[in-house]
mmCIF file of C-alpha atoms in Angstrom:
data_model
loop_
_atom_site.group_PDB
_atom_site.id
_atom_site.type_symbol
_atom_site.label_atom_id
_atom_site.label_comp_id
_atom_site.label_asym_id
_atom_site.label_seq_id
_atom_site.Cartn_x
_atom_site.Cartn_y
_atom_site.Cartn_z
ATOM 1 C CA LYS Z 1 -10.309 10.531 -6.742
ATOM 2 C CA ASN Z 2 -10.140 10.275 -11.003
ATOM 3 C CA LYS Z 3 -6.634 9.013 -10.285
ATOM 4 C CA ILE Z 4 -8.029 6.483 -8.808
ATOM 5 C CA LEU Z 5 -10.957 5.981 -11.147
ATOM 6 C CA HIS Z 6 -8.743 5.885 -14.061
ATOM 7 C CA ILE Z 7 -6.748 3.106 -12.311
ATOM 8 C CA MET Z 8 -9.599 0.510 -11.809
ATOM 9 C CA GLU Z 9 -11.018 1.171 -15.042
ATOM 10 C CA LYS Z 10 -7.376 -0.209 -17.033
ATOM 11 C CA MET Z 11 -7.917 -2.969 -14.215
ATOM 12 C CA LYS Z 12 -10.166 -4.792 -16.072
ATOM 13 C CA THR Z 13 -6.768 -5.945 -18.304
ATOM 14 C CA PRO Z 14 -4.616 -7.407 -15.405
ATOM 15 C CA TYR Z 15 -1.030 -5.718 -15.643
ATOM 16 C CA SER Z 16 1.156 -5.447 -13.038
ATOM 17 C CA TYR Z 17 1.744 -1.502 -13.658
ATOM 18 C CA ASN Z 18 -1.844 -0.716 -12.533
ATOM 19 C CA TYR Z 19 -1.643 -2.662 -9.137
ATOM 20 C CA TYR Z 20 1.898 -0.759 -8.591
ATOM 21 C CA GLU Z 21 0.404 2.604 -9.151
ATOM 22 C CA LEU Z 22 -2.937 1.674 -6.956
ATOM 23 C CA ALA Z 23 -0.441 0.043 -3.768
ATOM 24 C CA PHE Z 24 1.538 3.500 -4.653
ATOM 25 C CA SER Z 25 -1.732 5.140 -3.868
ATOM 26 C CA PHE Z 26 -2.644 3.303 -1.016
ATOM 27 C CA SER Z 27 1.021 3.419 0.587
ATOM 28 C CA LYS Z 28 0.812 7.672 0.146
ATOM 29 C CA GLY Z 29 -2.728 8.566 0.775
ATOM 30 C CA GLU Z 30 -3.272 9.219 -2.806
ATOM 31 C CA ALA Z 31 -7.095 9.910 -3.422
ATOM 32 C CA VAL Z 32 -7.056 7.598 -1.119
ATOM 33 C CA ALA Z 33 -7.818 7.021 2.554
ATOM 34 C CA GLN Z 34 -4.437 5.677 3.333
ATOM 35 C CA ASN Z 35 -3.625 1.886 3.984
ATOM 36 C CA TYR Z 36 -0.417 -0.241 3.879
ATOM 37 C CA SER Z 37 -2.540 -3.409 4.177
ATOM 38 C CA LYS Z 38 -4.306 -2.661 0.435
ATOM 39 C CA SER Z 39 -0.645 -1.103 -0.464
ATOM 40 C CA ILE Z 40 0.808 -4.329 0.251
ATOM 41 C CA GLU Z 41 -1.671 -6.601 -1.024
ATOM 42 C CA PHE Z 42 -1.400 -5.076 -4.597
ATOM 43 C CA TYR Z 43 2.091 -4.778 -4.597
ATOM 44 C CA LEU Z 44 2.193 -8.068 -4.158
ATOM 45 C CA LYS Z 45 -0.482 -8.879 -6.897
ATOM 46 C CA SER Z 46 1.673 -6.984 -9.655
ATOM 47 C CA SER Z 47 4.494 -8.645 -7.918
ATOM 48 C CA GLU Z 48 2.328 -11.781 -9.026
ATOM 49 C CA LEU Z 49 1.931 -9.931 -12.560
ATOM 50 C CA GLY Z 50 5.800 -9.868 -12.677
ATOM 51 C CA ASN Z 51 7.125 -6.412 -11.880
ATOM 52 C CA SER Z 52 9.905 -6.720 -9.946
ATOM 53 C CA ASN Z 53 10.339 -2.936 -10.210
ATOM 54 C CA LEU Z 54 8.127 -2.371 -7.127
ATOM 55 C CA LEU Z 55 10.372 -4.214 -4.365
ATOM 56 C CA PHE Z 56 11.863 -1.085 -2.657
ATOM 57 C CA ASN Z 57 8.038 0.335 -2.178
ATOM 58 C CA LEU Z 58 6.874 -2.534 -1.623
ATOM 59 C CA GLY Z 59 9.888 -3.114 1.842
ATOM 60 C CA PHE Z 60 9.706 0.466 2.681
ATOM 61 C CA VAL Z 61 5.771 -0.018 3.146
ATOM 62 C CA ILE Z 62 6.342 -2.565 5.140
ATOM 63 C CA SER Z 63 8.285 -1.365 7.429
ATOM 64 C CA THR Z 64 6.316 1.269 7.693
ATOM 65 C CA ALA Z 65 3.731 -0.617 8.789
ATOM 66 C CA ILE Z 66 5.421 -2.222 11.315
ATOM 67 C CA GLU Z 67 7.600 1.031 12.412
ATOM 68 C CA LEU Z 68 3.751 1.787 12.580
ATOM 69 C CA HIS Z 69 2.224 -0.888 14.798
ATOM 70 C CA LYS Z 70 5.520 -0.368 17.215
ATOM 71 C CA ILE Z 71 4.284 2.852 18.057
ATOM 72 C CA ILE Z 72 0.620 2.382 18.454
ATOM 73 C CA GLN Z 73 1.807 -1.039 20.528
ATOM 74 C CA ASN Z 74 3.886 1.038 22.965
ATOM 75 C CA GLN Z 75 0.518 3.962 23.105
ATOM 76 C CA LEU Z 76 -1.616 0.913 24.642
ATOM 77 C CA ASN Z 77 0.888 -0.385 26.651
ATOM 78 C CA SER Z 78 1.378 2.998 28.696
ATOM 79 C CA MET Z 79 -1.845 3.047 28.854
ATOM 80 C CA GLU Z 80 -2.332 -0.170 30.038
ATOM 81 C CA ILE Z 81 0.091 0.814 32.822
ATOM 82 C CA GLN Z 82 -1.814 4.332 34.499
#
């Protein structure tokens, strides 16, 4: 949690890398609950502030979220059939 508090303190001054760090933490569940929506939100904010180095991670998070959605949807569909 100290990492997140440190990042949040630094975010008082908008800087793309701070948002990148926060997005990465949410994508991996480091010091916070894993949350792909928040991760994408902060990767996009980092991009708006000029960080183009995050594109690989953003793509990975989006594809992971899509795969998880498919798995959950398949499980729900199989439950409805029974």
